[in-house]
XYZ file of C-alpha atoms in Angstrom:
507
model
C 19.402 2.736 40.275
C 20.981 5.218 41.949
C 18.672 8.379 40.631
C 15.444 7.346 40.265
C 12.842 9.726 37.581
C 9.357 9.463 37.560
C 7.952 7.647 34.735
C 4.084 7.923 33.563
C 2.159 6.010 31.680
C -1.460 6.008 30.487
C -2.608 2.377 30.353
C -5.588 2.693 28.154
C -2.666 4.161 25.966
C -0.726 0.951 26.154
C -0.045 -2.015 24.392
C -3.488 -3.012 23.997
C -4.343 -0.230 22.767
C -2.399 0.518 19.901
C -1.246 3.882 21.247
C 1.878 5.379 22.964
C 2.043 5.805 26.903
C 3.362 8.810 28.683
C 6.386 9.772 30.613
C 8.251 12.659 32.073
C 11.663 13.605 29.917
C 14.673 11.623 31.573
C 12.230 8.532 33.060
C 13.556 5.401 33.599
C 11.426 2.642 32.491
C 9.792 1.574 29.325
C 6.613 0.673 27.527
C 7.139 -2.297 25.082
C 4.964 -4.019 22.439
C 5.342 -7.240 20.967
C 6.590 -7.013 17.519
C 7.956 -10.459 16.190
C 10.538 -10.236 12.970
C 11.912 -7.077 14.244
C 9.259 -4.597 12.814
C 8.492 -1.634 14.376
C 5.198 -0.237 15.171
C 4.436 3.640 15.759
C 1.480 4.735 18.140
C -0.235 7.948 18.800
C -0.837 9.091 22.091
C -4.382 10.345 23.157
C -4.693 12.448 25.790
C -3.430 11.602 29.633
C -6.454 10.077 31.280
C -5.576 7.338 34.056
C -1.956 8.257 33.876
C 0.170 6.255 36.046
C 3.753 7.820 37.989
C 6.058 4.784 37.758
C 9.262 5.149 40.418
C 11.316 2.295 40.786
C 12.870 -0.261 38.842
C 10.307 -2.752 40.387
C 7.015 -0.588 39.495
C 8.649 -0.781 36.143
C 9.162 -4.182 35.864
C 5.769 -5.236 37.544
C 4.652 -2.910 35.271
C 5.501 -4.549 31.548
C 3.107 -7.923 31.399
C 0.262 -4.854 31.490
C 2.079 -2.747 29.487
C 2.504 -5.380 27.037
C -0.649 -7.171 27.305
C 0.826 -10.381 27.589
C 3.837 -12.272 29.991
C 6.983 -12.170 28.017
C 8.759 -15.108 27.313
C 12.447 -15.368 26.247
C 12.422 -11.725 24.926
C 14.670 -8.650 24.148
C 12.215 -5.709 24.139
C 13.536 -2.235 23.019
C 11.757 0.966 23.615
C 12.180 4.480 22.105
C 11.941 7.305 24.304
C 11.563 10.379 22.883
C 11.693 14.353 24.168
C 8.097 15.852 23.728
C 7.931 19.648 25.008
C 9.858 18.499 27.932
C 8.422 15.825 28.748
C 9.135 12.239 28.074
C 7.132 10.153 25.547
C 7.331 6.243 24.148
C 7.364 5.996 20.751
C 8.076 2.606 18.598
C 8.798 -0.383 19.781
C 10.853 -3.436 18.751
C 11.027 -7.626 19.837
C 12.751 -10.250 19.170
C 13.584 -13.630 20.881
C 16.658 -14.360 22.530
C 19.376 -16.213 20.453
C 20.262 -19.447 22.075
C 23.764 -18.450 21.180
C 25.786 -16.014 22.299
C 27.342 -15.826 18.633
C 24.135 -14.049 17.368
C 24.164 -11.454 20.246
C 25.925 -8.877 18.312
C 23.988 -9.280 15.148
C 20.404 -9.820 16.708
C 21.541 -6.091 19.321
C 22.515 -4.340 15.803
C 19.390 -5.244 13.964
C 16.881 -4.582 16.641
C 18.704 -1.141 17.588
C 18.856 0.041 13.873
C 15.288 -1.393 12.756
C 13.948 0.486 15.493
C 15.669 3.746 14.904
C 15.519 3.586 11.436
C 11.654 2.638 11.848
C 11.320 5.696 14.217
C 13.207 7.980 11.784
C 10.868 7.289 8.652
C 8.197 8.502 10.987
C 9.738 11.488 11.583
C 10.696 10.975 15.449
C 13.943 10.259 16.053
C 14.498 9.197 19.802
C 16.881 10.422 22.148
C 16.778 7.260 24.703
C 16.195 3.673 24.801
C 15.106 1.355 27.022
C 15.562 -2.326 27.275
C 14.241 -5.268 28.732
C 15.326 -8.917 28.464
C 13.009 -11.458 29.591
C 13.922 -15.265 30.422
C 13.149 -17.973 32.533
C 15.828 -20.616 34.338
C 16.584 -23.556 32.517
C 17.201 -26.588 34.128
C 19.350 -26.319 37.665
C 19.944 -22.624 36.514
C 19.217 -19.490 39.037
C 17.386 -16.251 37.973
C 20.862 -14.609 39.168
C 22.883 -16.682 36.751
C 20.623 -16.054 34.025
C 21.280 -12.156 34.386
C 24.611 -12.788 34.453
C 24.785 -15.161 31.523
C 22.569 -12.185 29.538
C 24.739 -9.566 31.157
C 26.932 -9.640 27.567
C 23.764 -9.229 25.385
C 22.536 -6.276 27.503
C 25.873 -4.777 26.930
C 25.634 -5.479 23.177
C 22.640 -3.574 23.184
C 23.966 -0.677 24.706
C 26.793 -0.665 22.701
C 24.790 -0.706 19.379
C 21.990 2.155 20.855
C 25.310 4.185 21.490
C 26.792 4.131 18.373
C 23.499 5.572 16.728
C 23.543 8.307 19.625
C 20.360 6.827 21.367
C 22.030 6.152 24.808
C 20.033 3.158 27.012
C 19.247 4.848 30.152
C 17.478 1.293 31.960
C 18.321 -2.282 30.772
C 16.094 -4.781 33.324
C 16.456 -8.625 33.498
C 13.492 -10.199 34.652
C 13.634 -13.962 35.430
C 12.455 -16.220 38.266
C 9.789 -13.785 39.437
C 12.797 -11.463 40.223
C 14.641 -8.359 38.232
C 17.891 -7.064 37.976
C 19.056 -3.645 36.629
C 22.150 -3.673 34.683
C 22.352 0.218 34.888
C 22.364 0.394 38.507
C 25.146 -0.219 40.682
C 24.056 0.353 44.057
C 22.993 -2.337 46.226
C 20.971 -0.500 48.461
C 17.852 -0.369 45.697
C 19.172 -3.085 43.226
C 21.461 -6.244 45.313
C 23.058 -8.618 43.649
C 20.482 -10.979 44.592
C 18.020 -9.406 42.852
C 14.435 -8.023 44.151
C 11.104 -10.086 43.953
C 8.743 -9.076 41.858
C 5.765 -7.778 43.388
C 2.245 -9.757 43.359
C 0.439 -10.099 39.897
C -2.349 -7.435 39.955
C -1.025 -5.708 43.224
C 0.906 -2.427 41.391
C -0.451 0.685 40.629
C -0.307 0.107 37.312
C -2.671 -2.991 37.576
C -5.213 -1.259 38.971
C -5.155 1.428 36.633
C -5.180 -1.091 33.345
C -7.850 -2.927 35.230
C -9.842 0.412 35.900
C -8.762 0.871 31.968
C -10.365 -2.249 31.009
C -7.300 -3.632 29.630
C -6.067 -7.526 30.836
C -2.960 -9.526 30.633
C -3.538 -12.255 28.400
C -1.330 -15.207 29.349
C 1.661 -15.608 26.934
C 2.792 -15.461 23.458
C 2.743 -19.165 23.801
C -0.506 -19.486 24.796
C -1.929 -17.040 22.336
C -0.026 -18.895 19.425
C -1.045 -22.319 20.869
C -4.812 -21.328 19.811
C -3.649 -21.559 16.262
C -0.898 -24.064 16.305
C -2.244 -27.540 14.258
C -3.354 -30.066 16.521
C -0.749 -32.403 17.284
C -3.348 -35.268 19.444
C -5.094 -38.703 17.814
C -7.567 -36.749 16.084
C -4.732 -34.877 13.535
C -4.898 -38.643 11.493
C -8.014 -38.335 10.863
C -8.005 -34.482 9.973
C -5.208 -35.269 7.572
C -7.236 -38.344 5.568
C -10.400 -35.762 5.175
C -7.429 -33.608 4.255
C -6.210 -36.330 1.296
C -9.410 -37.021 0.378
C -10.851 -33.587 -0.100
C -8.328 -32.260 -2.281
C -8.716 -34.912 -5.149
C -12.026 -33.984 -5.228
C -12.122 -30.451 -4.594
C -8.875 -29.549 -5.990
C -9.496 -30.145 -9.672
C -12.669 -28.238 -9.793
C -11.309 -25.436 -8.198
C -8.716 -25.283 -11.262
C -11.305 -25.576 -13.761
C -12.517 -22.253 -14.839
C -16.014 -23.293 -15.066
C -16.699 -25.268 -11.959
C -14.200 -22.783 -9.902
C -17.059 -20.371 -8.925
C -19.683 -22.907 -7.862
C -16.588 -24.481 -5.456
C -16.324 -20.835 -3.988
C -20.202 -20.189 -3.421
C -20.300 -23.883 -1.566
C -17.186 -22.718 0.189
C -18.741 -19.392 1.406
C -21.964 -21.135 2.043
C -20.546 -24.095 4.060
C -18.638 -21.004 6.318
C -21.511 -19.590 7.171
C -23.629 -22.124 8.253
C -20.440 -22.930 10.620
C -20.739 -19.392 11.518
C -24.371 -19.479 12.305
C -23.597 -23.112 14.304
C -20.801 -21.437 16.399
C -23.651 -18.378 16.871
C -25.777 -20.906 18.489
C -23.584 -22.674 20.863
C -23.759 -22.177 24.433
C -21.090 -19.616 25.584
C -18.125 -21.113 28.017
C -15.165 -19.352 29.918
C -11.725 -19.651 29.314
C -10.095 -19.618 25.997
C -8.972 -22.819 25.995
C -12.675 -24.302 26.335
C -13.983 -22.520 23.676
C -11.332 -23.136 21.008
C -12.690 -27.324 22.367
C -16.166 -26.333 21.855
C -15.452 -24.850 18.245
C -13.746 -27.643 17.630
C -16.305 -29.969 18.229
C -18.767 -27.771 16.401
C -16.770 -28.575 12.678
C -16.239 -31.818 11.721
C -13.584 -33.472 9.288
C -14.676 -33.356 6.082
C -15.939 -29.836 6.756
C -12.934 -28.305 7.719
C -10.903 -30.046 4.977
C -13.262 -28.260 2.380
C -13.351 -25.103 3.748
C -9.542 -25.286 4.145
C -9.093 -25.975 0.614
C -11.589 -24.025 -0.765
C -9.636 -20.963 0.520
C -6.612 -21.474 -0.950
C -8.538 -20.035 -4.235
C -7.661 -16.214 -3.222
C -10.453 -14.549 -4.845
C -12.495 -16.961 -2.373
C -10.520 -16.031 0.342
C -10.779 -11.978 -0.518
C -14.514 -12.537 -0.344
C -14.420 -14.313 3.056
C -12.408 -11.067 4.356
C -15.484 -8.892 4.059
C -16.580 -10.770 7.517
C -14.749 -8.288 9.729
C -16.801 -6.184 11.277
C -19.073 -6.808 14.553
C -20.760 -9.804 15.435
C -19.527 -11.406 11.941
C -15.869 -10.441 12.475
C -15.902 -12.248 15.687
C -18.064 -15.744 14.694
C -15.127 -15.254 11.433
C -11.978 -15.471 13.898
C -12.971 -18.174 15.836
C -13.765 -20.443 12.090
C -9.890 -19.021 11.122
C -8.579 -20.072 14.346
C -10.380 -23.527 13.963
C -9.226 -23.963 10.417
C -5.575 -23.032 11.516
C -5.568 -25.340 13.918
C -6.767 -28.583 10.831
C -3.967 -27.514 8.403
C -1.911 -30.810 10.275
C 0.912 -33.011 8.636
C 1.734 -32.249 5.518
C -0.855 -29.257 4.652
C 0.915 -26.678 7.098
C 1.724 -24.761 4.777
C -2.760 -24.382 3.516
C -2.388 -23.022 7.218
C -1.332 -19.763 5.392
C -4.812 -18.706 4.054
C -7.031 -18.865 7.690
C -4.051 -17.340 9.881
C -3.996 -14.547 7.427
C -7.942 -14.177 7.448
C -7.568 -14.535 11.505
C -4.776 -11.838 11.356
C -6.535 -9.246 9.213
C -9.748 -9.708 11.523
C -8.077 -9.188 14.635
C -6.291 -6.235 12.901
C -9.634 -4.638 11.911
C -11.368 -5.189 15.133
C -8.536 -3.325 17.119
C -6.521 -6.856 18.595
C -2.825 -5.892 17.262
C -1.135 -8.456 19.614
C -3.228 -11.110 17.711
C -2.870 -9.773 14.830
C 0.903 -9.922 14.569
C 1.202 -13.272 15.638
C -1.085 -14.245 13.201
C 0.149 -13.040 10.463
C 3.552 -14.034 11.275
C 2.428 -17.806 11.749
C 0.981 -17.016 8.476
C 4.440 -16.065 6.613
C 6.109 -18.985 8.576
C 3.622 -21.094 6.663
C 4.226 -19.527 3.736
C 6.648 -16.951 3.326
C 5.384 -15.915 -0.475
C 1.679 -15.271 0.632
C 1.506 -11.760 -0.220
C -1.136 -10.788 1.672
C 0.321 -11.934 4.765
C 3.365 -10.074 4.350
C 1.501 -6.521 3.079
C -1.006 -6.864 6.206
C 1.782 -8.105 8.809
C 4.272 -4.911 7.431
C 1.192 -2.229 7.641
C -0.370 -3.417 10.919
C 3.287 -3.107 12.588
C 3.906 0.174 11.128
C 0.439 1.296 13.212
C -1.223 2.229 9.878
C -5.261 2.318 9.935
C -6.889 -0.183 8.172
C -10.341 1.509 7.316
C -8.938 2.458 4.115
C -9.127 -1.218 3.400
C -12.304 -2.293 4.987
C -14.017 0.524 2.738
C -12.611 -1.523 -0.095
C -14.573 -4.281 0.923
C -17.697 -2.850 1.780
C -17.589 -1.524 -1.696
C -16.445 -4.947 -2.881
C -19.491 -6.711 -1.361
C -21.986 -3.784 -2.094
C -21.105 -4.147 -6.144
C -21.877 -7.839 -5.871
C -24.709 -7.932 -4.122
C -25.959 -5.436 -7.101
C -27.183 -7.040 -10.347
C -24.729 -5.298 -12.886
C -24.718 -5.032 -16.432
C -21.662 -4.908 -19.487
C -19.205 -7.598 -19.602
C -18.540 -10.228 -17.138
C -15.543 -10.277 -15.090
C -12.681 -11.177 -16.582
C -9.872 -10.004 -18.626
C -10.520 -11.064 -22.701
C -7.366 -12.268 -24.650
C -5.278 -12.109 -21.647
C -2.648 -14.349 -20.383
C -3.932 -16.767 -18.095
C -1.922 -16.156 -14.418
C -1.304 -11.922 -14.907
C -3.824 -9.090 -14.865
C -2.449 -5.701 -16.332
C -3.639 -2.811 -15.045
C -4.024 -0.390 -12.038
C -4.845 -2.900 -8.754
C -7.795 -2.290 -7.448
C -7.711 0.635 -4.319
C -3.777 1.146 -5.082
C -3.301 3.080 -7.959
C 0.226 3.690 -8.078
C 0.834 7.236 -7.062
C 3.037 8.048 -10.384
C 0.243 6.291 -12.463
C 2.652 3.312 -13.586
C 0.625 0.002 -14.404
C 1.185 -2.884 -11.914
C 1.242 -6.496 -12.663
C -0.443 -8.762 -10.463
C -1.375 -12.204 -9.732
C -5.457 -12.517 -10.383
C -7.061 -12.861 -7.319
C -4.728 -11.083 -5.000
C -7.351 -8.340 -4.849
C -7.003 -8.241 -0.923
C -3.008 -8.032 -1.782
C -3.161 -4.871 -3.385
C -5.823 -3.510 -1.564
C -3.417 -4.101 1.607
C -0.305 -2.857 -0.790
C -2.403 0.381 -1.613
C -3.153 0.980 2.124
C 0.465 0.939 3.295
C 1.621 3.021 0.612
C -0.904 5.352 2.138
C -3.018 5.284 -1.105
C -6.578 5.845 -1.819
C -9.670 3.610 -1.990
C -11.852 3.580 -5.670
C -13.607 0.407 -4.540
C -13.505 -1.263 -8.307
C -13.860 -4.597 -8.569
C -10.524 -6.895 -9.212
C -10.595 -8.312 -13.114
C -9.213 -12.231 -12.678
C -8.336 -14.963 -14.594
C -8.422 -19.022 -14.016
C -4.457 -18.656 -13.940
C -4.921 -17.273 -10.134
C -5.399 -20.447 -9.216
C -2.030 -21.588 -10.352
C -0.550 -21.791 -7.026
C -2.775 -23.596 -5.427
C -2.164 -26.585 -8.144
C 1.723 -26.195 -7.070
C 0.808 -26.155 -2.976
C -1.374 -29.080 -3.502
C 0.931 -31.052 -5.862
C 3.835 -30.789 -3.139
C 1.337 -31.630 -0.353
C -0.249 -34.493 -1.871
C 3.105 -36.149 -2.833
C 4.447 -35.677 0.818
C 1.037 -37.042 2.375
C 1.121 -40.199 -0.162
C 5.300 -39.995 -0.071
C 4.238 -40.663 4.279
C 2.125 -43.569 3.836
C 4.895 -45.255 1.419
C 2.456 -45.293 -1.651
C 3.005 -43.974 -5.087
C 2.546 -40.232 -6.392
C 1.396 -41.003 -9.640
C -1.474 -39.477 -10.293
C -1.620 -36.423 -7.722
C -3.094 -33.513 -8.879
């Protein structure tokens, strides 16, 4: 670069945080967070503690796997920069991965320029400046020069596209092959051709302060997403005949509306004693030994009954209540475990304990694992609304006490002997609940329809429309368990369809 503007950043206002770093006006460098299907995330700065000058392209560079939290990996990151008092300040930011073709360059630099923008304009910040970042390794007998080059046309898309909405990129970096290239900078003295080496993990500035800050770089997206991919190893066979077996038996009791409660109490009761067994265990280091250890700790026919017994929604709103403290965190590691059992043919059960693991990490202040979660979750299924209502408010920054409260009020009615009519709604059609949703009044008092046992849904539809908490109780009906009968009916044919026996007879 040939003029080189002091950039600084807080990092206990980073990435990890939640919260926007800081920066002089006219800095180049950038701040970016992780936000998967191109939804952008706002953050409020707070205060300037540990703030960090950044200089160079390479302090800037070095500087993003702390930013981020994470080690990018085949990633265009976009960051707003916007002009606070004078002084420089990163707002939203966008992700997405890098098309494999070059066809989908234009379309992938116009949707991540405008959702990010746009995102930053319904918050009432417009920015004046981007900058960009695009993040790939060599493939085989490639360079890290030729991969800037080959990406030289998508940085240029990008630019292009951030022009035409007046938001001019003043830095676009390539890093790749533990080097970076500038594709703003034309002087060879600070940016050759060749590229300059990035500098030693943990050696920068900026590493010392995130350390200092408490924050750490948690491997990759890969890695993160890995702890709640299904297995894929000799054990998945087994996990998918508990799997088969389970849902004849649990399956039709959940859709009878008389044994349907009993199957959630034994499904709430069987998670907690898994709970209390993971509470016991001896503690180990590194992630991937104790996602092995929980592992170990559920067997089978456990996790094939909890699995199913949570595709019944009003279960799985009553297994959200376990968010908070010690609970929240014996809760994630069961989702994560369960996540990792929904194998073969039942990836798409999968959607129920990512979403739980999502909304966890969410309330206990882990965004990063929060998104990916709930985005595995609407790759498993894309209807599951609570997935999609938690994954759009948690990337639009919003606060999810107002939610929790819900919950607590939830859990504190129930454990309360109450009097009047049971729950229910009399003479209603089985499968729709009329009526305000519980915590999300609509704001112009229309009356919503909703699916019974979505309680969580609205609760997380109330909270992004920025609505208020009541804490009533969700009325529900046996026709919320409707599809669950379809999931399992599709399942159960494919898993019998696999073994080349007959459907007849599924559920």
């Amino acid at each position: 670069m040939t003029n080189h503007s002091e950039t600084t950043g807080s990092p206990e206002n980073g990435d990890a945080a939640g919260q926007e770093p800081r920066a002089p006006h006219g800095a180049h460098g950038g701040h970016a967070t992780p936000m998967g299907h191109l939804d952008c995330t706002t953050y409020d700065g707070h205060g300037a503690e540990h703030q960090v000058t950044l200089r160079t392209p390479a302090e800037l560079a070095d500087a993003l796997p702390y930013l981020l939290g994470y080690r990018p990996e085949d990633s265009i990151v976009l960051v707003a920069l916007h002009d606070r008092g004078g002084r420089g300040r990163f707002g939203g930011r966008a992700r997405l991965g890098i098309p494999g073709s070059a066809d989908d360059w234009p379309a992938v630099a116009r949707q991540l320029a405008h959702g990010l923008v746009t995102g930053s304009e319904r918050r009432g910040a417009r920015p004046e400046q981007m900058v960009a970042y695009l993040c790939q390794e060599p493939g085989k007998g490639e360079s890290g020069r030729q991969v800037m080059e080959r990406l030289r046309g998508l940085a240029q898309k990008l630019r292009v596209e951030c022009g035409l909405l007046d938001v001019p990129v003043i830095e676009a970096l390539c890093i790749s092959d533990g080097r970076f290239w500038s594709y703003c900078c034309g002087s060879e003295e600070c940016c050759p051709p060749e590229g300059e080496a990035m500098g030693l993990p943990g050696t920068s500035v900026l590493a010392a302060a995130a350390t200092y800050a408490g924050l750490q770089v948690r491997g990759t997206l890969r890695e993160l997403r890995g702890r709640l991919l299904p297995w894929e190893n000799a054990s998945a066979l087994a996990q998918e005949i508990a799997l088969d077996t389970g849902s004849m038996a649990i399956v039709p009791r959940i859709l009878d509306g008389a044994s349907r409660t009993g199957v959630a109490e034994e499904t709430l009761q069987l998670a907690r004693q898994i709970m209390q067994r993971y509470a016991l265990a001896p503690a180990v280091s590194g992630t991937l030994t104790e996602d092995l250890r929980d592992d170990q700790l559920l067997d089978h026919d456990e996790a094939a009954t909890l699995i199913l017994g949570l595709q019944d929604r009003t279960t799985r709103d009553r297994a959200a209540e376990w968010m908070e403290g010690d609970e929240a965190v014996l809760a994630l590691r069961l989702w994560r475990a369960l996540a990792r059992r929904c194998v073969g043919p039942y990836g798409e059960h999968a959607a129920a304990p990512l979403t739980l693991a999502g909304w966890v990490a969410w309330s206990t202040g882990d965004d990063l694992e929060a998104r990916e979660a709930l985005a595995m979750a609407l790759g498993a299924d894309p209807d599951y609304l609570f997935a999609r209502l938690l994954h759009q408010a948690c990337n639009e920054g919003l606060d999810p006490e107002s939610i929790r409260r819900c919950l607590r009020a939830e859990r504190g009615d129930r454990e309360q002997p109450e009097s009047g009519s049971p729950e229910g709604a009399e003479g209603q059609e089985a499968g729709d609940v009329d009526g305000p949703a519980p915590c999300a009044a609509p704001a112009a008092g229309r009356r919503r329809r909703t699916r019974p046992g979505d309680a969580a849904d609205a609760r997380a539809q109330g909270q992004r429309q920025g609505q208020g908490a009541n804490g009533s109780r969700p009325r529900t009906s046996a026709g919320g368990t409707r599809p669950l009968a379809a999931r399992v009916n599709r399942t159960r044919k494919r898993a019998v369809r696999s073994r080349g026996g007959d459907t007849d007879g599924d559920v």
